[in-house]
mmCIF file of C-alpha atoms in Angstrom:
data_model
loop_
_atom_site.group_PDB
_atom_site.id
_atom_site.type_symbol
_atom_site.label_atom_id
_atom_site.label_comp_id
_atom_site.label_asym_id
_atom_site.label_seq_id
_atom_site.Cartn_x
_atom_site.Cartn_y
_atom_site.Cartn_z
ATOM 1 C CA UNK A 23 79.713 108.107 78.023
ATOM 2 C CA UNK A 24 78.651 111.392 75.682
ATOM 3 C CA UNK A 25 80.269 113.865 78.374
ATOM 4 C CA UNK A 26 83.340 111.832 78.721
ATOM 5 C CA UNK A 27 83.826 111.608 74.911
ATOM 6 C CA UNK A 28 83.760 115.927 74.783
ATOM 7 C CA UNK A 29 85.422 116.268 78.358
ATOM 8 C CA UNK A 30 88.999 117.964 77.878
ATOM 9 C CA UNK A 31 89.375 119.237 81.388
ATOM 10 C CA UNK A 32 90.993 116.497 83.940
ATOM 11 C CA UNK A 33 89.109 117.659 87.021
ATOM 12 C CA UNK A 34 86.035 116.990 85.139
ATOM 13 C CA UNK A 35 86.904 113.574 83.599
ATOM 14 C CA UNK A 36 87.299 112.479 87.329
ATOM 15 C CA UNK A 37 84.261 113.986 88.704
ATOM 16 C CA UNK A 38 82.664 112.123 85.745
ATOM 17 C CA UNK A 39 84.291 108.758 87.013
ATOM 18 C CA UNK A 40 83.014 109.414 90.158
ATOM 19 C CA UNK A 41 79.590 109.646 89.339
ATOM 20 C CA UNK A 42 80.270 106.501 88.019
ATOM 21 C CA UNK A 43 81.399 104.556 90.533
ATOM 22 C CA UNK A 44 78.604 105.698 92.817
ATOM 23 C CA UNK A 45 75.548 104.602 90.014
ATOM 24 C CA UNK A 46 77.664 101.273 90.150
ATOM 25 C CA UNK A 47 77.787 101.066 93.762
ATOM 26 C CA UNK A 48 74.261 102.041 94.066
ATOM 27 C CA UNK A 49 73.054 99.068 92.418
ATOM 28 C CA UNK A 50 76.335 96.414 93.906
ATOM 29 C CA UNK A 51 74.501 94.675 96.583
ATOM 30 C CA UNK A 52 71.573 93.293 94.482
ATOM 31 C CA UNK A 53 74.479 91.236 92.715
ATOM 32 C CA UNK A 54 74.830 89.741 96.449
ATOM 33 C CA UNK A 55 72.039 86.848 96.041
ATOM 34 C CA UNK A 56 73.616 84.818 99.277
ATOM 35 C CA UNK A 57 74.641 85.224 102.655
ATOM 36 C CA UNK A 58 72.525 88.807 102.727
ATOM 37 C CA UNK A 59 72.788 88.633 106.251
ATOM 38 C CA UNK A 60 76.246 88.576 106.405
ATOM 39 C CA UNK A 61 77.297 89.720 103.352
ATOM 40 C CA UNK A 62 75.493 93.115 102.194
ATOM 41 C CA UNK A 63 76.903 96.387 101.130
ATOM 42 C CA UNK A 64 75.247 99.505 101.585
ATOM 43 C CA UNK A 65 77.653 101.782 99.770
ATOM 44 C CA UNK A 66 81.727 101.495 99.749
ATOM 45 C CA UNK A 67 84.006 102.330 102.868
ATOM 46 C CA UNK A 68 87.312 102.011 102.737
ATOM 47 C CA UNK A 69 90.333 102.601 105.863
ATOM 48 C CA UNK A 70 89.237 100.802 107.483
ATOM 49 C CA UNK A 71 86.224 99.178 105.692
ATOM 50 C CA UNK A 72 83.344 98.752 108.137
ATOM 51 C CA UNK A 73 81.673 95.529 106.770
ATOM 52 C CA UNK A 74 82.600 92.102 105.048
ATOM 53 C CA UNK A 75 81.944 92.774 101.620
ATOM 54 C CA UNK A 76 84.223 96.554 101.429
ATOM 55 C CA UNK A 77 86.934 94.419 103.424
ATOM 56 C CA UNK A 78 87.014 91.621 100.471
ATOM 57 C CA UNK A 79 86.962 94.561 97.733
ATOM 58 C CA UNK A 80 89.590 96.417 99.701
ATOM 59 C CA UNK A 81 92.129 93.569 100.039
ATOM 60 C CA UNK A 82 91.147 92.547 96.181
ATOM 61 C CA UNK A 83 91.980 96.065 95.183
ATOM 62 C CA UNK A 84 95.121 96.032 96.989
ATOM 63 C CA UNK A 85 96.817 92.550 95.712
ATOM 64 C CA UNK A 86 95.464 94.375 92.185
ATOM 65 C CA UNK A 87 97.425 97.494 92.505
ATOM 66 C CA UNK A 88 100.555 95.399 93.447
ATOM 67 C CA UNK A 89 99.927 93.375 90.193
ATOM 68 C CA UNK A 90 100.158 96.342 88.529
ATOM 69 C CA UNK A 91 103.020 98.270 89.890
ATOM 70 C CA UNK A 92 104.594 94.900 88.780
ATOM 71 C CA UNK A 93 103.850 94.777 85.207
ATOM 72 C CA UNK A 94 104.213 98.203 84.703
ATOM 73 C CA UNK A 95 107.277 97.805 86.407
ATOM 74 C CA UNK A 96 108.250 95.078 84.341
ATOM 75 C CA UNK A 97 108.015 96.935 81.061
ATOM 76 C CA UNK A 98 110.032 99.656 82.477
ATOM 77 C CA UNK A 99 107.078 102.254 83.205
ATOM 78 C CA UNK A 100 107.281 104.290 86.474
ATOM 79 C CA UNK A 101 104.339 103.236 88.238
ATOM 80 C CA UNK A 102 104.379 106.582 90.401
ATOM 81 C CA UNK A 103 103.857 108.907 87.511
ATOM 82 C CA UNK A 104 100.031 108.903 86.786
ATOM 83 C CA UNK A 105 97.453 109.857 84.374
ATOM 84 C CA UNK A 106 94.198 109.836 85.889
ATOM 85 C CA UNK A 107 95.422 109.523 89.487
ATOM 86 C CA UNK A 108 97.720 112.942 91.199
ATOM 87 C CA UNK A 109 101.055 111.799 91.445
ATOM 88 C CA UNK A 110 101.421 112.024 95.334
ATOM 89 C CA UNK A 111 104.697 110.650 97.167
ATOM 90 C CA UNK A 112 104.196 107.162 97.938
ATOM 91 C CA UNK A 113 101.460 106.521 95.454
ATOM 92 C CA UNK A 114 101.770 104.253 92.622
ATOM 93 C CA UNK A 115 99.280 106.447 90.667
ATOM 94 C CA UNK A 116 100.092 105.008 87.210
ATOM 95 C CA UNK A 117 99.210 101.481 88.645
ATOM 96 C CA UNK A 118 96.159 102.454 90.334
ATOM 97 C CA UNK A 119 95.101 104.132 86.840
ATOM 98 C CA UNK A 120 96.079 100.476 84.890
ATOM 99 C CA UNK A 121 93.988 98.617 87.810
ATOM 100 C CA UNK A 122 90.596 100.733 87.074
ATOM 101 C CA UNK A 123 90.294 98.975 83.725
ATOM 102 C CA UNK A 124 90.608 95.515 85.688
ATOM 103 C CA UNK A 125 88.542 96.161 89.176
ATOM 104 C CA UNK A 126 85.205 95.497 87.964
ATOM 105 C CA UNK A 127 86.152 91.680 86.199
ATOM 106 C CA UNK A 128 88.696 90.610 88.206
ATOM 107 C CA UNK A 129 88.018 91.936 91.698
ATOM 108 C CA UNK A 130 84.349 92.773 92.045
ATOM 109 C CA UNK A 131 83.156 89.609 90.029
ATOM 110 C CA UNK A 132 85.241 87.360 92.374
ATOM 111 C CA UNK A 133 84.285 88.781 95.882
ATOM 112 C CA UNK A 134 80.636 88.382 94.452
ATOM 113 C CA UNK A 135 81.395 84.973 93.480
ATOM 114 C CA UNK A 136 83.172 84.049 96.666
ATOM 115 C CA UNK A 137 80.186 85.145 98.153
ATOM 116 C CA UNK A 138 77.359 83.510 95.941
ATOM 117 C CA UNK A 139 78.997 80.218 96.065
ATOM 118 C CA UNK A 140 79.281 80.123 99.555
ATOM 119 C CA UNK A 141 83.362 79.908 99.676
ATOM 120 C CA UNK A 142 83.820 82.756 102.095
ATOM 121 C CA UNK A 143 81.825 82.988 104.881
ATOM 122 C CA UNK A 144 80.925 85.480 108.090
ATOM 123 C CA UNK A 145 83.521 83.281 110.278
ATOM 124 C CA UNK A 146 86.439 84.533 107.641
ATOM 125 C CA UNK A 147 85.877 87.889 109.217
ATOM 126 C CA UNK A 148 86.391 89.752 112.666
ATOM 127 C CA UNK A 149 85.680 93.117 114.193
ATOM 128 C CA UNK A 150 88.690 94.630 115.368
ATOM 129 C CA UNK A 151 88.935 97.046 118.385
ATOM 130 C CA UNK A 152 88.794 100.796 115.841
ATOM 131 C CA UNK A 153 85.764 98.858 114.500
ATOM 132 C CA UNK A 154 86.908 98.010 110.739
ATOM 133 C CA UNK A 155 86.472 94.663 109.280
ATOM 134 C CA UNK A 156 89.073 92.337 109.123
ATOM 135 C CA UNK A 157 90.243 88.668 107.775
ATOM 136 C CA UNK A 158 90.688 85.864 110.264
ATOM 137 C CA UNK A 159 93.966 83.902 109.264
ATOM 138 C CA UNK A 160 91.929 81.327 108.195
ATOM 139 C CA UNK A 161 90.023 83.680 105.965
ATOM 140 C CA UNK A 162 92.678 85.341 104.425
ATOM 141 C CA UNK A 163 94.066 82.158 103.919
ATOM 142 C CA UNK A 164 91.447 81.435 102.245
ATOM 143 C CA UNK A 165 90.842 84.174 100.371
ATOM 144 C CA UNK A 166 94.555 84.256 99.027
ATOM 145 C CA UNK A 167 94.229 80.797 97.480
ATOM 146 C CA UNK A 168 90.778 81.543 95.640
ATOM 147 C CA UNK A 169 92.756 84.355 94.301
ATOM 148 C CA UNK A 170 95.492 82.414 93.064
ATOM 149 C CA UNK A 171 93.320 80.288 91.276
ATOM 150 C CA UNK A 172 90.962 82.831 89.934
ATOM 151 C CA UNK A 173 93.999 84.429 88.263
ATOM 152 C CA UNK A 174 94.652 81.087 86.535
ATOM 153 C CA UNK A 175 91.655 80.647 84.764
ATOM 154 C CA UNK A 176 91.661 81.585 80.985
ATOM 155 C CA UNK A 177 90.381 84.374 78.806
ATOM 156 C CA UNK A 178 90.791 85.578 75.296
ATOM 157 C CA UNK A 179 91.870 88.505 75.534
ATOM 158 C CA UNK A 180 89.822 90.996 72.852
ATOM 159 C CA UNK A 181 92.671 92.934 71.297
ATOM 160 C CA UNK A 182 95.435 90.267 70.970
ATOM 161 C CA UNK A 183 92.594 87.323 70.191
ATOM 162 C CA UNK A 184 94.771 84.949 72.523
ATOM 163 C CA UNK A 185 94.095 82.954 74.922
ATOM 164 C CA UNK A 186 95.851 84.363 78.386
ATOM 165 C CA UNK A 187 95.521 83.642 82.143
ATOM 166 C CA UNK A 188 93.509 86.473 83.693
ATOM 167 C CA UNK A 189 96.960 86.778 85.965
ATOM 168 C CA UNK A 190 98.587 88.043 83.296
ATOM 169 C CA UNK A 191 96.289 90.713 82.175
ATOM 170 C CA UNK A 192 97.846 93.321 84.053
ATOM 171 C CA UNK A 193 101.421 92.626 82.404
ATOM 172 C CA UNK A 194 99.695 92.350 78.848
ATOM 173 C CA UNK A 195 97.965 95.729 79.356
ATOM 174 C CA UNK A 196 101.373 97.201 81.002
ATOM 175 C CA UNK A 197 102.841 96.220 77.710
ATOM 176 C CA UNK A 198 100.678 97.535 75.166
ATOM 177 C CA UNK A 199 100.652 100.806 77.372
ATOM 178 C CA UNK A 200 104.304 100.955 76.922
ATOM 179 C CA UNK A 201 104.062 100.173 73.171
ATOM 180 C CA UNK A 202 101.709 103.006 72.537
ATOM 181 C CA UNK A 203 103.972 105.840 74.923
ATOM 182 C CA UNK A 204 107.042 104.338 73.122
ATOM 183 C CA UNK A 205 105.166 105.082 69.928
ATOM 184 C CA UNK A 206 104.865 101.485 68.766
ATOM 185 C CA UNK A 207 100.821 101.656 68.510
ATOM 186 C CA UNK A 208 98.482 104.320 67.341
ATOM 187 C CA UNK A 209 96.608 103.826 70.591
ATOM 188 C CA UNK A 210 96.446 102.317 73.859
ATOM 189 C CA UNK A 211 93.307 99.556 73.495
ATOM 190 C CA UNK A 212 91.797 99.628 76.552
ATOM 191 C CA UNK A 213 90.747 96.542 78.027
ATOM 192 C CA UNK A 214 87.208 95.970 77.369
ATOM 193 C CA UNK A 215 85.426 93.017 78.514
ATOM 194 C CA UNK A 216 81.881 91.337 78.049
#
């Protein structure tokens, strides 16, 4: 946190974030208490993901950057033009920047709850022919409606001091990010959760 406090150089500040993720990941599967045969994770893969657990966080990622090329979107923010992220064509870079603030609490908590409680299981997956993990219909089914209702379960949010549904989180943060570029706030308060 000390070196990204003094950091001014961008290249840095993302080499920083890597390092990062990969302490976090380091230490992700001991979160996994059930299932371990099935369900253990040995460091993040990604296209295609290679086992059940980086197939959950890669779909979860993905209906997360949608949810946020929405609400930025929605307050009338390009969601191509990044901060963090190169602006590359095709990429929403500004919502994959929004989403980082969001991927720990709402998508890594809920695959590892999914998974604790037992309410996605090894017969929700498949092995396709190239070898990558994939959702049966039934587990993506699945999936999709734990989603739904994860994202309707309450939170007070710790800058506004309101009560929202955790769906709405990207919007609200989408909205204060546009109030501070617009000049509105002195800031853009991050969200920071406990």
């Amino acid at each position: 946190m000390e070196k990204i406090k003094v950091t001014d150089n961008l290249d840095t500040l993302r080499g920083l974030e890597g390092e990062c993720a990969s302490v976090y990941f380091r230490v992700f599967d001991e979160l996994i208490l059930n299932q371990k045969e099935d369900f253990w994770f040995h460091g993040r893969n990604k296209r295609p993901p290679l086992d059940n657990v980086n197939a959950m966080l890669s779909f979860g990622y993905a209906l997360l950057s949608n949810d946020c090329a929405g609400a930025l979107e929605g307050v009338g923010l390009d969601s191509y033009a990044g901060f963090m992220h190169r602006d590359r064509p095709g990429r929403e870079s500004l919502a994959l920047d929004l989403m980082e603030e969001f991927r720990p609490v709402l998508v890594d908590r809920f695959v590892i709850t999914l998974i604790n409680n037992r309410q996605m299981k090894n017969e929700h997956f498949q092995k396709s022919e190239s070898g990558a993990i994939e959702f049966t219909e039934t587990g993506k089914k699945k999936y999709l409606s734990e989603w739904q209702e994860h994202k309707k379960e309450l939170l007070t949010h710790p800058y506004l001091k309101e009560k929202i549904n955790w769906g709405l989180l990207p919007y609200v943060q989408a909205l204060l990010l546009a109030r501070y570029l617009r000049g509105d706030l002195d800031g853009y308060p991050p969200f920071m959760w406990k």
